[in-house]
Amino acid sequence: MTITASRRALLGAALATPLAAPFLANRAAAAGITLRAADIHPDGYPTIEGVKLMGRLVEERTEGRIKIQMFHSRQLGEEKDTLEQTRFGVIDFTRVNTAPLNNLVPATLVVGLPFLFRDTAHMQAVMDGPIGEDIGKDTASHGLVTLAYYDSGARCFYTRPRAVAEPEALKGLKVRVQQSDMWVALMRAFGANATPLPFGEVYSAIQTGVVDGAENNVPTYYTSRHFEVAKYYTKTEHSLSPEILAMSKRSYDKLAKPDQEIIRQAAKESVPHMRKLWVAMEEEALAKVVAGGAQIVEADKAAYARLVQPVYDQFVKDAKLKALVERIRAA
Ligand code: GTR
């Protein structure tokens, strides 16, 4: 049966109507999915902006079929929680430091080891290259697809009672650390008492004297407003422990190969963007904390570095981790 002229006219009119476009768009959206990403940092922080860029690229390249919604500011919980939920596919992406992964995936502790990287360029070259890729492979058996590594600057001490230019000044102070055995051991090696705490509890822990201080990069010291309660920021730069952007393997496996590739590629492309913002943020944060009353103190880094061997002895025991440390040093 051939389509009658009048029906053809009707059909043409329907397609020409302005209603047709939103109708089709709605259908496409209904067929699409929105993936959820978690981060503890506030909106505007470079890690958040990195993931947002990844989301825009993914949405564009899948013609709106895949969207990524960012939940910042600990809306989905602390890093330990979001990691667990990502492993089990409740959350699709999480951006965390390597530290909360340390007990689960030993290779991740290596890149947080004290005074391991010579500088930021060394860290970036290692993480962006085959070594970073190998570390990423180890996360897969724990339900996480490592997509990219972001910068996290240099971690330094900030303390309430006094500056800690020499390790002697740190002796006996209670210092908050991330929830990782390596980090607890490192504080001990430095002579401090380690108190592992989730990030969101640090401000009040310092304020109420539960701990005497913590350690972090300047941007986090600023955005967390920890500078209000711990005025002395001592530039020990003891670790360049990078950030990791991981996708839930469960969520990843549900996607078609070309979509997986789009996500991997978008994550890679978000790295230079994040790093550019990071450099600007470090400068801005430093000015802001100084204006807010923080005192920036130079440290005897060599004296700190002399204390860390026991941490390497305790955690870099098996042949695999030893080889990893050697590869990083030689890179
Ligand atoms: C920040 C890092 C977070 C988290 C936090 C902490 O520098 O970006 O992922 O590790 O430090 O100390 O808990």
XYZ file of C-alpha atoms and ligand atoms in Angstrom:
344
model
C 0.000 0.000 0.000
C 1.324 3.406 -0.885
C 1.151 6.259 1.444
C -1.593 8.690 0.443
C -0.820 12.265 -0.426
C -2.827 13.534 2.518
C -1.014 11.282 4.992
C 2.311 12.343 3.574
C 1.300 15.955 4.083
C 0.260 15.193 7.656
C 3.546 13.468 8.426
C 5.525 16.299 6.883
C 3.634 18.812 8.946
C 4.242 16.838 12.122
C 7.984 16.673 11.520
C 8.109 20.361 10.661
C 6.305 21.387 13.825
C 8.495 22.987 16.505
C 7.325 20.262 18.903
C 9.244 17.593 17.004
C 12.708 18.682 18.118
C 12.158 18.584 21.904
C 10.279 15.313 21.469
C 13.293 13.715 19.820
C 15.687 15.272 22.326
C 13.657 13.875 25.217
C 13.759 10.442 23.694
C 17.545 10.645 23.369
C 17.890 11.770 26.976
C 15.622 8.990 28.144
C 17.857 6.508 26.372
C 20.951 8.061 27.977
C 22.532 7.680 31.380
C 23.862 9.990 34.038
C 26.926 8.763 35.872
C 27.801 10.080 39.331
C 31.208 11.382 40.376
C 32.321 12.096 43.939
C 34.962 14.358 45.442
C 35.471 15.790 48.923
C 36.710 19.151 47.666
C 34.490 22.189 47.162
C 33.202 23.333 43.796
C 35.858 25.196 41.836
C 38.757 23.153 43.265
C 41.041 21.965 40.418
C 40.139 18.273 40.830
C 36.445 19.152 40.535
C 37.041 21.278 37.468
C 39.080 18.470 35.914
C 36.232 15.989 36.288
C 33.723 18.563 35.062
C 35.749 19.000 31.883
C 35.848 15.225 31.459
C 32.039 15.256 31.797
C 31.609 17.933 29.154
C 33.825 16.032 26.717
C 32.002 12.774 27.343
C 28.595 14.385 26.904
C 29.688 16.055 23.661
C 31.304 12.956 22.223
C 28.387 10.676 23.059
C 25.913 13.268 21.770
C 24.345 13.573 25.174
C 23.888 9.839 25.784
C 26.306 9.877 28.725
C 26.367 12.668 31.259
C 28.484 12.964 34.376
C 27.075 14.625 37.437
C 29.587 15.916 39.967
C 28.895 15.624 43.687
C 31.512 17.784 45.389
C 32.073 18.868 48.985
C 31.687 15.389 50.511
C 28.036 15.196 49.441
C 28.517 11.461 48.921
C 30.794 10.985 51.937
C 34.436 10.859 52.935
C 37.034 9.301 50.634
C 36.929 5.900 52.340
C 33.166 5.759 51.788
C 33.181 6.952 48.196
C 35.968 4.496 47.373
C 33.938 1.595 48.756
C 30.816 2.729 46.964
C 32.719 3.142 43.719
C 34.192 -0.333 44.044
C 30.677 -1.703 44.327
C 29.178 0.411 41.561
C 26.977 2.637 43.733
C 29.036 5.644 42.627
C 30.541 5.643 39.129
C 33.638 7.823 39.590
C 35.649 8.926 42.552
C 38.590 11.256 42.829
C 40.667 10.497 45.897
C 44.243 10.781 47.030
C 46.281 7.600 46.621
C 46.455 7.340 50.449
C 43.018 5.816 51.131
C 43.902 3.097 48.612
C 47.199 2.207 50.293
C 45.997 -0.638 52.499
C 44.024 -2.176 49.633
C 46.462 -1.728 46.731
C 50.057 -1.679 48.050
C 51.503 -0.233 44.824
C 49.618 2.997 45.568
C 51.535 3.569 48.790
C 54.787 3.749 46.890
C 53.883 7.037 45.190
C 53.116 8.618 48.558
C 56.441 7.611 50.088
C 58.364 10.523 51.631
C 60.911 12.348 49.496
C 60.569 9.832 46.678
C 59.885 12.157 43.752
C 62.576 14.709 42.963
C 60.019 17.305 41.956
C 56.596 17.773 40.341
C 57.918 17.145 36.825
C 59.336 13.785 37.969
C 56.033 12.838 39.618
C 54.033 13.776 36.515
C 56.341 11.878 34.165
C 56.076 8.769 36.344
C 52.304 8.894 36.812
C 51.533 9.691 33.162
C 53.815 6.958 31.848
C 54.060 3.153 32.028
C 54.677 3.154 35.800
C 51.409 4.943 36.457
C 49.720 2.549 34.080
C 51.098 -0.467 35.950
C 49.932 0.922 39.301
C 46.533 1.493 37.716
C 46.351 -2.149 36.630
C 46.575 -3.201 40.275
C 43.376 -1.328 41.121
C 41.308 -3.314 38.589
C 41.142 -6.437 40.758
C 39.673 -4.218 43.485
C 36.832 -2.984 41.335
C 38.446 0.250 40.167
C 39.481 1.333 36.691
C 42.199 3.967 37.050
C 41.575 6.683 34.465
C 44.088 9.392 35.318
C 46.276 10.953 37.966
C 45.978 14.543 39.065
C 48.462 16.737 40.942
C 48.246 17.297 44.654
C 51.209 19.597 45.213
C 53.557 19.030 48.117
C 52.258 18.034 51.522
C 53.582 20.113 54.428
C 52.826 20.347 58.140
C 50.517 22.906 59.635
C 50.402 23.073 63.389
C 48.736 25.066 66.099
C 51.231 25.357 68.974
C 54.429 26.078 67.043
C 56.191 25.816 63.710
C 58.078 22.586 63.053
C 61.114 23.668 61.040
C 63.154 20.869 62.675
C 61.772 17.390 63.352
C 62.599 17.973 67.062
C 59.786 20.533 67.183
C 57.341 17.910 65.929
C 58.168 15.460 68.737
C 55.144 14.660 70.847
C 52.673 16.612 68.707
C 49.496 14.831 67.658
C 49.176 15.046 63.905
C 46.167 14.014 61.834
C 47.016 11.674 58.975
C 45.024 10.060 56.192
C 43.673 6.592 56.907
C 46.663 4.612 55.682
C 49.153 2.499 57.642
C 52.015 3.984 55.675
C 51.016 7.473 56.733
C 50.744 6.442 60.385
C 54.234 4.938 60.216
C 55.616 8.027 58.525
C 54.405 10.300 61.322
C 55.981 7.969 63.853
C 59.260 8.081 61.964
C 59.119 11.866 62.114
C 58.563 11.676 65.886
C 54.918 12.752 65.953
C 51.869 10.916 67.289
C 49.695 9.958 64.340
C 45.921 10.285 64.539
C 44.174 8.900 61.432
C 40.958 10.845 60.781
C 38.613 11.435 57.862
C 39.225 14.780 56.216
C 35.925 16.339 57.272
C 36.788 15.958 60.959
C 40.131 17.724 60.840
C 39.005 21.316 61.366
C 37.203 20.654 64.618
C 39.867 18.168 65.744
C 42.461 20.942 65.561
C 40.127 23.520 67.013
C 39.284 21.393 70.048
C 42.839 20.176 70.572
C 42.164 16.538 69.665
C 45.161 16.997 67.367
C 47.837 19.702 67.214
C 47.877 19.894 63.458
C 47.808 18.071 60.161
C 49.642 18.088 56.855
C 48.511 18.986 53.383
C 49.153 21.106 50.298
C 48.441 24.859 50.370
C 45.215 24.769 48.279
C 43.622 22.300 50.705
C 44.972 24.189 53.732
C 43.150 27.187 52.296
C 39.824 25.731 51.061
C 39.359 23.669 54.250
C 40.050 26.853 56.230
C 42.404 24.863 58.449
C 44.649 27.932 58.401
C 42.186 29.536 60.804
C 42.990 26.993 63.511
C 46.625 26.047 62.729
C 48.638 29.131 61.825
C 52.093 27.661 61.287
C 52.629 26.167 57.857
C 56.080 24.583 57.694
C 57.341 23.781 54.196
C 58.576 20.229 54.743
C 57.244 19.105 51.328
C 57.601 15.548 52.559
C 55.304 13.888 49.985
C 53.981 14.553 46.483
C 51.360 11.831 46.865
C 49.207 12.277 43.731
C 45.453 12.121 43.247
C 43.770 9.299 41.412
C 40.632 9.464 39.284
C 38.992 6.065 39.219
C 35.860 4.631 37.676
C 33.835 1.808 39.115
C 34.721 -1.342 37.193
C 31.102 -2.428 37.472
C 29.914 0.775 35.793
C 32.727 0.612 33.244
C 31.948 -2.969 32.246
C 28.334 -2.052 31.520
C 29.394 0.382 28.784
C 30.070 -0.421 25.159
C 33.743 -0.444 24.128
C 33.594 2.858 22.165
C 32.016 4.602 25.173
C 34.696 3.202 27.491
C 37.270 4.626 25.119
C 35.565 8.045 25.080
C 35.680 8.134 28.886
C 39.332 7.090 29.061
C 40.287 9.689 26.488
C 38.264 12.474 28.157
C 39.864 11.669 31.521
C 43.328 11.925 29.944
C 42.446 15.245 28.366
C 41.252 16.615 31.698
C 44.731 16.246 33.218
C 46.470 19.267 31.638
C 43.406 21.382 32.414
C 43.490 20.320 36.058
C 47.224 20.957 36.294
C 46.933 24.425 34.811
C 44.278 25.334 37.360
C 46.399 23.783 40.084
C 49.355 26.064 39.473
C 47.099 29.139 39.639
C 45.339 27.817 42.730
C 48.592 27.231 44.612
C 49.512 30.855 44.142
C 46.078 32.180 45.016
C 45.765 29.960 48.098
C 49.158 31.006 49.401
C 48.211 34.675 49.184
C 44.866 33.973 50.864
C 46.275 32.023 53.823
C 48.968 34.627 54.420
C 46.329 37.350 54.346
C 44.383 35.206 56.811
C 47.269 35.209 59.274
C 49.174 32.011 58.405
C 52.925 32.049 58.858
C 54.907 30.255 56.184
C 58.057 28.730 57.642
C 60.994 27.141 55.796
C 61.943 23.650 56.987
C 65.142 21.689 57.402
C 64.055 19.184 54.777
C 67.313 17.240 54.959
C 66.747 16.612 58.671
C 63.276 15.248 57.922
C 64.557 13.143 55.041
C 67.126 11.491 57.299
C 64.307 9.955 59.378
C 62.309 8.154 56.711
C 64.316 4.988 56.029
C 62.319 2.891 58.574
C 59.167 3.618 56.550
C 60.791 2.265 53.385
C 62.076 -0.747 55.344
C 58.638 -1.508 56.719
C 56.561 -1.006 53.561
C 58.855 -1.694 50.634
C 59.587 -5.300 51.471
C 58.523 -7.519 48.612
C 60.356 -7.671 45.303
C 57.520 -6.043 43.371
C 57.424 -2.885 45.492
C 61.208 -2.721 45.637
C 61.338 -2.813 41.862
C 58.678 -0.118 41.684
C 60.680 2.217 43.912
C 63.782 1.562 41.817
C 61.924 2.227 38.564
C 60.608 5.514 39.932
C 64.024 6.614 41.138
C 65.562 5.761 37.783
C 62.838 7.534 35.792
C 43.953 16.471 49.935
C 43.553 15.475 48.883
C 42.351 14.717 49.312
C 42.545 14.127 50.699
C 42.972 15.175 51.678
C 43.267 14.557 53.045
O 45.151 17.076 49.545
O 43.247 16.138 47.690
O 42.101 13.723 48.370
O 43.508 13.144 50.642
O 44.122 15.838 51.188
O 44.288 14.837 53.609
O 42.429 13.778 53.512
